[in-house]
PDB file of C-alpha atoms in Angstrom:
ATOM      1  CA  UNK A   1      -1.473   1.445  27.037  1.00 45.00           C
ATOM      2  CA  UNK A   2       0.220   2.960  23.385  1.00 45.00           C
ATOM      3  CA  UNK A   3       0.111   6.656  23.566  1.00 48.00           C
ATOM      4  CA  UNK A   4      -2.413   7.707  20.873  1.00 47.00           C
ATOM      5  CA  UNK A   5      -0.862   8.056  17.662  1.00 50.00           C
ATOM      6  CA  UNK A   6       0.380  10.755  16.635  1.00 55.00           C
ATOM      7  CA  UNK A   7      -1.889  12.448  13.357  1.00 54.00           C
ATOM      8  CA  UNK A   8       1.036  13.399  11.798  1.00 66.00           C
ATOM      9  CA  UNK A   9       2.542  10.062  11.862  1.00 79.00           C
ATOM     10  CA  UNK A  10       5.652   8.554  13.756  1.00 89.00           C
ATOM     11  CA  UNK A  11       8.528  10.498  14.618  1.00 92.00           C
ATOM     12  CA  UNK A  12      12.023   9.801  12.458  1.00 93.00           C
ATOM     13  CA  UNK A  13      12.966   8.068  16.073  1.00 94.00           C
ATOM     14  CA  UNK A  14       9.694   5.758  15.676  1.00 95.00           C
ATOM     15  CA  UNK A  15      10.054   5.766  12.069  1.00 94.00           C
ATOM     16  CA  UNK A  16      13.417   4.069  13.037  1.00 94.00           C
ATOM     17  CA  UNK A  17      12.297   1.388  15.040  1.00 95.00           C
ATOM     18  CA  UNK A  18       9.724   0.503  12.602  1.00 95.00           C
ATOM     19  CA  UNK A  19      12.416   0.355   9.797  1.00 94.00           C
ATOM     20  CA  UNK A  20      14.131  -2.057  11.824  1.00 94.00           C
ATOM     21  CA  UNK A  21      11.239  -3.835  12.669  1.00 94.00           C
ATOM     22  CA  UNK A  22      10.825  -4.339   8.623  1.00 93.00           C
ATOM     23  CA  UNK A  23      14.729  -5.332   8.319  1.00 93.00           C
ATOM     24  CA  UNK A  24      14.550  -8.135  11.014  1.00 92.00           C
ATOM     25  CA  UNK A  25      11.121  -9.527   9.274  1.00 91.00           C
ATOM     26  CA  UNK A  26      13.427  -9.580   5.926  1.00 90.00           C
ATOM     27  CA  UNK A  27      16.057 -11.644   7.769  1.00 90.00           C
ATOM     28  CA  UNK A  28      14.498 -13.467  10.599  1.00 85.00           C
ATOM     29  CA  UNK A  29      10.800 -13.702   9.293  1.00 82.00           C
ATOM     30  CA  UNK A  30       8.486 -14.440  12.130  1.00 79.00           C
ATOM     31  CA  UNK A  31      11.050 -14.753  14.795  1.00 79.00           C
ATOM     32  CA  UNK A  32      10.379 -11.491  16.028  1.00 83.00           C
ATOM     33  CA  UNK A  33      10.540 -10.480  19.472  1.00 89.00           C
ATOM     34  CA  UNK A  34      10.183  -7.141  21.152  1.00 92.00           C
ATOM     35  CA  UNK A  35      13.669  -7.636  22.716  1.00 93.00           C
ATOM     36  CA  UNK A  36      15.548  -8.542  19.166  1.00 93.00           C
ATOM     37  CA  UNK A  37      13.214  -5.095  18.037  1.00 94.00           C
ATOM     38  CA  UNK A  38      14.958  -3.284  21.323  1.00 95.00           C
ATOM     39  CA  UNK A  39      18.571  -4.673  20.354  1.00 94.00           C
ATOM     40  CA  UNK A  40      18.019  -3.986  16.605  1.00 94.00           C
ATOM     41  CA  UNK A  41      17.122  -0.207  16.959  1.00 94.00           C
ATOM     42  CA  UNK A  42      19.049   0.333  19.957  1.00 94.00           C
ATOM     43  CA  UNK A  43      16.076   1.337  22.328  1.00 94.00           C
ATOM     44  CA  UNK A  44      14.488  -0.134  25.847  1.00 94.00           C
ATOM     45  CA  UNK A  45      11.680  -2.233  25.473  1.00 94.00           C
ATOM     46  CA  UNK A  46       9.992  -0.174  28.094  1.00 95.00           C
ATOM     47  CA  UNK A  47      10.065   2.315  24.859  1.00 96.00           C
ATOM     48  CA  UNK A  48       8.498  -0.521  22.688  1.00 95.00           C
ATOM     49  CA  UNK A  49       5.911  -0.254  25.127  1.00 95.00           C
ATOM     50  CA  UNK A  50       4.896   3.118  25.692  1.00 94.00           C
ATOM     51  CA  UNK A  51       5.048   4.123  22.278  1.00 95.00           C
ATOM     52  CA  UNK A  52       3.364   0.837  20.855  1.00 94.00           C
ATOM     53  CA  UNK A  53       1.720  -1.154  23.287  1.00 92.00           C
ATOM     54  CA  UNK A  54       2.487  -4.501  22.340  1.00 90.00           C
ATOM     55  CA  UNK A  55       3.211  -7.139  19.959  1.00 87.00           C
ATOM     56  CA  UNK A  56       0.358  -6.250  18.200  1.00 86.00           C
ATOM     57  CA  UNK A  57       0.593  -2.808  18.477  1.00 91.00           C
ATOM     58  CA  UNK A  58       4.208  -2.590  17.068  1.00 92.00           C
ATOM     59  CA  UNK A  59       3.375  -4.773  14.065  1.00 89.00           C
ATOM     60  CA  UNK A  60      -0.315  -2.642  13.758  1.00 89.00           C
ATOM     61  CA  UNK A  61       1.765   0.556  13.356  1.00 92.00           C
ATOM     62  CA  UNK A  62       4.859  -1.530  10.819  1.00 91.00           C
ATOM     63  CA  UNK A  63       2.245  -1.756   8.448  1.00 90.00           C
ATOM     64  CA  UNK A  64       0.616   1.799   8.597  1.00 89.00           C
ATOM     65  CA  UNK A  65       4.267   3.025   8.148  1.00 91.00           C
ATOM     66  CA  UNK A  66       4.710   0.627   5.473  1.00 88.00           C
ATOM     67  CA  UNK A  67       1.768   1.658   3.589  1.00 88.00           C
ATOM     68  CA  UNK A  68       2.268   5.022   4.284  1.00 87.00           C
ATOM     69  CA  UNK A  69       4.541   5.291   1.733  1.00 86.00           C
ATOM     70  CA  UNK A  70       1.460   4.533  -1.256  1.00 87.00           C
ATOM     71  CA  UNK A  71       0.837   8.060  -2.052  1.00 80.00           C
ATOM     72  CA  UNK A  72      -2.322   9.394  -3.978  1.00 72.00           C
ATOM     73  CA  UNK A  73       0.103  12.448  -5.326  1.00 66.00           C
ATOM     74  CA  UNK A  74      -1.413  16.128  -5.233  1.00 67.00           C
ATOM     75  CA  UNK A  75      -3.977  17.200  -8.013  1.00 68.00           C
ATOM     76  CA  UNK A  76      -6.393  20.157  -7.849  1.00 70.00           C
ATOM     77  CA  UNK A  77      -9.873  18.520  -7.972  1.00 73.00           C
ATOM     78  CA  UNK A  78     -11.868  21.571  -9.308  1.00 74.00           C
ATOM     79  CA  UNK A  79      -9.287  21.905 -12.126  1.00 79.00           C
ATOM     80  CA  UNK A  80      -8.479  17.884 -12.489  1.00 89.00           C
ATOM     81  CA  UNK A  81      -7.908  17.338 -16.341  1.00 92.00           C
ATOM     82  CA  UNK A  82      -7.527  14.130 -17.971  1.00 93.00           C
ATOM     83  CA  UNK A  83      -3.800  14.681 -18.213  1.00 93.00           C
ATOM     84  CA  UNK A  84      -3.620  15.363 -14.326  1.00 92.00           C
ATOM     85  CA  UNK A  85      -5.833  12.529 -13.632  1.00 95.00           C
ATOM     86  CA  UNK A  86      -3.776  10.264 -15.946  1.00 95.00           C
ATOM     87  CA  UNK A  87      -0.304  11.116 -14.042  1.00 93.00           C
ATOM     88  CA  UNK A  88      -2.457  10.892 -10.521  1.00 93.00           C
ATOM     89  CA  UNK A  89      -3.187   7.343 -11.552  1.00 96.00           C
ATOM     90  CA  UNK A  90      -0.088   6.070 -12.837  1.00 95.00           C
ATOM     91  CA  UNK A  91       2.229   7.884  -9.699  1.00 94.00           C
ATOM     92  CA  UNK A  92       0.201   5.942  -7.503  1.00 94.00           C
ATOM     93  CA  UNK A  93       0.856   2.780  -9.345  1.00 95.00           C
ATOM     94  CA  UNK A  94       4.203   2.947  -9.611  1.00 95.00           C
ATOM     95  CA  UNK A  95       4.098   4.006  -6.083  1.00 93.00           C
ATOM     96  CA  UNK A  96       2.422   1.058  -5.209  1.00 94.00           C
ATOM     97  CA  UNK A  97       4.082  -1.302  -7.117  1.00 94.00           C
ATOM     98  CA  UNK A  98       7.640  -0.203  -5.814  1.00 94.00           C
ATOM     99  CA  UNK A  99       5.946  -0.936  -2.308  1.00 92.00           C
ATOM    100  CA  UNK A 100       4.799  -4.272  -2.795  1.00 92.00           C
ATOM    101  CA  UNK A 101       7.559  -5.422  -4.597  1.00 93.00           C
ATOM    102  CA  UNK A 102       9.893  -4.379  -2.100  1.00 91.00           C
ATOM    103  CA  UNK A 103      11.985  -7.236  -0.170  1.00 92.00           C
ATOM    104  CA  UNK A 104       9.967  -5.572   3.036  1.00 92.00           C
ATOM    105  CA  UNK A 105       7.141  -6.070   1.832  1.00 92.00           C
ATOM    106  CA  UNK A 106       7.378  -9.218   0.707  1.00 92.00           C
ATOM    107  CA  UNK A 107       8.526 -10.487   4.500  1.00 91.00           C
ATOM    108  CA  UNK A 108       5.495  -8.831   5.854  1.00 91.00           C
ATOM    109  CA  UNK A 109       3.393 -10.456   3.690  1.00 92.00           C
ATOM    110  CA  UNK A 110       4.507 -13.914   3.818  1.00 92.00           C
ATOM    111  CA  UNK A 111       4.151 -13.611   7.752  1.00 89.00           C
ATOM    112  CA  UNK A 112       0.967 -12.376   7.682  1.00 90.00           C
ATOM    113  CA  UNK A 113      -0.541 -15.250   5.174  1.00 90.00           C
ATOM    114  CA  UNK A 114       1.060 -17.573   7.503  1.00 88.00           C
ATOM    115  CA  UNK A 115      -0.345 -16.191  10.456  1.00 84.00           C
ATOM    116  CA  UNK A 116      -3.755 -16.132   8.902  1.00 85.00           C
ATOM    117  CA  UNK A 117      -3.746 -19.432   7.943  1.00 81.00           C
ATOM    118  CA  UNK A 118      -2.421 -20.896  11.704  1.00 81.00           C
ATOM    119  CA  UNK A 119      -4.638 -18.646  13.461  1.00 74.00           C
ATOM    120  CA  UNK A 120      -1.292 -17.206  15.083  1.00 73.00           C
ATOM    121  CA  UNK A 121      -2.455 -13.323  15.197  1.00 76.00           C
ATOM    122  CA  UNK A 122      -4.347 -10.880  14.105  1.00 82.00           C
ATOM    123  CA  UNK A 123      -1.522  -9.943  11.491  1.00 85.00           C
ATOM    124  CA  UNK A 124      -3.312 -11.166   8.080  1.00 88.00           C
ATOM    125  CA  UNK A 125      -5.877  -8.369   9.661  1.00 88.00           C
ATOM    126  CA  UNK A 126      -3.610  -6.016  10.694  1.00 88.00           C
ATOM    127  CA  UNK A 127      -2.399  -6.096   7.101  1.00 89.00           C
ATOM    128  CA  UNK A 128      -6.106  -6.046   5.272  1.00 89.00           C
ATOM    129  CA  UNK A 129      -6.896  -3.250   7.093  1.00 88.00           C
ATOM    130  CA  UNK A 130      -3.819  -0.779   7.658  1.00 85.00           C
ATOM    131  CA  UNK A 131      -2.961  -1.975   4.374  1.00 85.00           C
ATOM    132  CA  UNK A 132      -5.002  -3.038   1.436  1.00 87.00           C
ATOM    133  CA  UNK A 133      -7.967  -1.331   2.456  1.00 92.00           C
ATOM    134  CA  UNK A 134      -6.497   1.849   3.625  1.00 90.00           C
ATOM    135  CA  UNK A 135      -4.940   2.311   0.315  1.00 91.00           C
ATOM    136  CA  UNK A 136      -8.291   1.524  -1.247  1.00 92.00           C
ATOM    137  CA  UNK A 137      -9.427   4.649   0.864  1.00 92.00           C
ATOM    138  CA  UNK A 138      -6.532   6.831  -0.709  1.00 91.00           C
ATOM    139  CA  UNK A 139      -6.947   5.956  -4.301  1.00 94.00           C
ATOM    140  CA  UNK A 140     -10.661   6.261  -4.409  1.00 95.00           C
ATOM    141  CA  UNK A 141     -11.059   9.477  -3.952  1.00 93.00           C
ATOM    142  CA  UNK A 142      -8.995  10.474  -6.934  1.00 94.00           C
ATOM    143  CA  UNK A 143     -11.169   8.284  -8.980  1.00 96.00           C
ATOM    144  CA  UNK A 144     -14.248   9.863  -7.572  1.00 95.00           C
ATOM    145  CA  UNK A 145     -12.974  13.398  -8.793  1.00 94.00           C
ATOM    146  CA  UNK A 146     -12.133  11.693 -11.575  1.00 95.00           C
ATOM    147  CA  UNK A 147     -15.997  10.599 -12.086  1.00 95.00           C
ATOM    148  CA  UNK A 148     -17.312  13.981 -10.876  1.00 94.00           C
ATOM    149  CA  UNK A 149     -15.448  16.067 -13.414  1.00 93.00           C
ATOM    150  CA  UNK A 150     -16.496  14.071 -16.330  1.00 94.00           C
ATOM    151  CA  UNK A 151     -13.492  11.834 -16.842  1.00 96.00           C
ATOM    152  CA  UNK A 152     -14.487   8.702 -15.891  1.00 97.00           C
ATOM    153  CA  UNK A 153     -17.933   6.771 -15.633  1.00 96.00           C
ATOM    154  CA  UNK A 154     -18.464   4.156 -13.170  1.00 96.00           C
ATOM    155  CA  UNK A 155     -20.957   3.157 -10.889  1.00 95.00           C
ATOM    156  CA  UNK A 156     -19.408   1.685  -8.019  1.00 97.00           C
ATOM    157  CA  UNK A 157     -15.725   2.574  -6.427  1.00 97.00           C
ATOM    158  CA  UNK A 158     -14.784  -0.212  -4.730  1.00 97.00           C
ATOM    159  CA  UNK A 159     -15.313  -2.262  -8.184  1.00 97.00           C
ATOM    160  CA  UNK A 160     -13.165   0.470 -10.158  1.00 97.00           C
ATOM    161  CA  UNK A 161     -10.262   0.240  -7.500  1.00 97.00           C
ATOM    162  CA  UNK A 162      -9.917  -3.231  -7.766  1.00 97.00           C
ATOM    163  CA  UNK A 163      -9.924  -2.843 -11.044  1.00 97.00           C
ATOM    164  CA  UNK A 164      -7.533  -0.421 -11.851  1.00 97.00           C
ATOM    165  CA  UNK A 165      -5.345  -2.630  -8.839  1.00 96.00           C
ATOM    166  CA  UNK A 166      -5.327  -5.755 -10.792  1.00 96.00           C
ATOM    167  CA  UNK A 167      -3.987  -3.861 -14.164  1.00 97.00           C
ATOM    168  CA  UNK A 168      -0.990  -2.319 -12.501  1.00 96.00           C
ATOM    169  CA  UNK A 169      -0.040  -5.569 -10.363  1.00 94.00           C
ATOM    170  CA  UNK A 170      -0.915  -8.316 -12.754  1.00 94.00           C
ATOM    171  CA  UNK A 171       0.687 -11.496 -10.911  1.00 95.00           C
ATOM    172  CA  UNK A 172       3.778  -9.778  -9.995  1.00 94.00           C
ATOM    173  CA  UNK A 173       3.130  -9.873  -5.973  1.00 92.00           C
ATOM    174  CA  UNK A 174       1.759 -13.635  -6.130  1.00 93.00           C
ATOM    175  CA  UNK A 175       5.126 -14.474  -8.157  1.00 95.00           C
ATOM    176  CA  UNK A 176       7.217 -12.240  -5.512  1.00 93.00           C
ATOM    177  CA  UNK A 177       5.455 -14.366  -2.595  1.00 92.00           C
ATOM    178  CA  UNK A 178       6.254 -17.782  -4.255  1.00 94.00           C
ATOM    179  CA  UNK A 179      10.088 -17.137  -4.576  1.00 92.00           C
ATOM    180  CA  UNK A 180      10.306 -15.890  -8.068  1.00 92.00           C
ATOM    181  CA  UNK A 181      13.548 -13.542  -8.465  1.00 88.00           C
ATOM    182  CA  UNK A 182      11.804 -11.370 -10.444  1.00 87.00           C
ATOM    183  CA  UNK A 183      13.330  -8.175 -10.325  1.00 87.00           C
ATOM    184  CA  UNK A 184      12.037  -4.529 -11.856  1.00 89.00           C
ATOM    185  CA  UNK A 185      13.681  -1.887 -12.574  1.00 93.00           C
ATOM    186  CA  UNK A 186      12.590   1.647 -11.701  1.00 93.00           C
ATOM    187  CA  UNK A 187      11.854   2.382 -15.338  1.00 96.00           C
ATOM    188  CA  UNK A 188      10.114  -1.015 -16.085  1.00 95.00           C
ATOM    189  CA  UNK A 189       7.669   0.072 -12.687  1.00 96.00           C
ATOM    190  CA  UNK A 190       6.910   3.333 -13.922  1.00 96.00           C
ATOM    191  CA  UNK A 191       6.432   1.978 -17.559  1.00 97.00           C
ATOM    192  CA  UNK A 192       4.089  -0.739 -16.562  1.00 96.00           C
ATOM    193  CA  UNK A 193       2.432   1.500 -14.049  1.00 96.00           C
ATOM    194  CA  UNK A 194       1.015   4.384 -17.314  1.00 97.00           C
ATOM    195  CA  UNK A 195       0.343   1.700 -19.252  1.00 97.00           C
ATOM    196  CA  UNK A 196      -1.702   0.102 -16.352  1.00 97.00           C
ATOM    197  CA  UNK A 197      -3.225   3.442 -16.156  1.00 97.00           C
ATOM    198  CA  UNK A 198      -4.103   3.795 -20.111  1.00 97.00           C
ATOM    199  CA  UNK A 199      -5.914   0.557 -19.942  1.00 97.00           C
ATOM    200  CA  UNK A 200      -8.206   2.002 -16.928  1.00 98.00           C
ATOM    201  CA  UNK A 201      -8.645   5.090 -18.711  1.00 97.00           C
ATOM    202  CA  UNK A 202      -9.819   2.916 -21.597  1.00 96.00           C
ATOM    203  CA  UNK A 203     -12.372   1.225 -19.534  1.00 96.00           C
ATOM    204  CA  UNK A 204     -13.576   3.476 -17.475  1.00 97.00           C
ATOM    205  CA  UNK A 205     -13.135   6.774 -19.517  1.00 95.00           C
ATOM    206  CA  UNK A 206     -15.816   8.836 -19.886  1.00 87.00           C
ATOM    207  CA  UNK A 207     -17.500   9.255 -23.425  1.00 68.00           C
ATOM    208  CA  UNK A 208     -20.219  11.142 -25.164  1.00 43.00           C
ATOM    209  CA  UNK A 209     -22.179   8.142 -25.480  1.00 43.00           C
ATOM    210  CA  UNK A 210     -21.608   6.954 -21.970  1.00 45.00           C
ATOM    211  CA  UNK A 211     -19.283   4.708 -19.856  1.00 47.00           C
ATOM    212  CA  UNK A 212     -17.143   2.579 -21.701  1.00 50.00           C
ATOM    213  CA  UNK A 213     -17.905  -0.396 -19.240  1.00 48.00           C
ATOM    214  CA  UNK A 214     -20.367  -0.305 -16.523  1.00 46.00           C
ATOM    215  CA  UNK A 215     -19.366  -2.608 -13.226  1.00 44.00           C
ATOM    216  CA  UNK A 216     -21.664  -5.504 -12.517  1.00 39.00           C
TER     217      UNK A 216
END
């Protein structure tokens, strides 16, 4: 059995193996093995195994590392301001949009659709959840400050996530998965990432007369 994971997250020494992990999915896709993971970050498998578990386990904690780097940012919620809540919202999507657009990422995700449509592994689920949906859980409560201190109106969360989501990514990680060489600069991801928060902010804003949009 894994030991329990640790609440502060993996050690640099684990954060290392799960780096390489990342590096052989960019060159080798799914031909991963816990030996080539053993060679690759110069450890025993019988490591692999205590600290991970298995297969599963190793590519379970991959993706919490890789999505541990989406940050929600640091904002005082009984002083959050519209400027603060503005900067909290476009961070994150630049944050985001760095991750998913990463050549990392992109390997991950391209195994995991492929293992979702064979039936392979649980990855496509390990992914959804450690990924996707935990981020959804560390964005949304910015947005409910947001709501509670008068900035923005909405009625449900998930609805506003997904929406403020599909303005920073657009159809860049669909394009990124099908081959296109798009590449962005740092500057273009922060740029697109305030305007993707201006347009929420214009939906979902807060006004005298009531919410701008309401979700359906």
């Amino acid at each position: 059995m894994p030991a329990p994971p640790d609440p502060k997250g993996p050690t640099a020494r684990q954060q290392a193996v799960l780096d390489a992990v990342l590096g052989l999915m960019v060159e080798e896709g799914d031909h991963l093995t816990m030996a080539a993971v053993a060679r690759r970050a110069s450890c025993s498998k019988e490591t692999l195994y205590k600290w991970f578990g298995d297969r599963d386990g190793l590519l379970t904690a991959t993706v919490q590392w890789q999505a541990s780097k989406v940050r929600a940012g640091n904002y005082d919620r009984q002083r959050l301001d519209a400027a603060a809540l503005r900067d909290s919202l476009a961070n994150f999507g630049a944050n985001w949009l760095q991750v998913i657009s990463s050549s990392t990422s992109i390997a991950l995700n391209r195994i995991a659709i492929g293992h979702a449509a064979s039936g392979k592994s649980n990855l496509g689920g390990i992914v959804l959840a450690n990924g996707r949906f935990a981020i959804g859980e560390r964005l949304k409560p910015v947005l409910e400050a947001g709501r509670d201190a008068g900035l923005l109106s909405f009625d449900d969360t998930e609805t506003a996530f997904r929406t403020f989501i599909g303005l920073v990514g657009r159809d860049v990680q669909i394009r990124l998965l099908l081959g296109d060489e798009l590449k962005m600069t740092n500057a273009e991801i922060e740029r697109d990432a305030a305007r993707a928060a201006e347009q929420f902010l214009a939906l979902y804003g807060a006004t005298k007369s009531g919410p701008r949009i309401r979700s359906l």
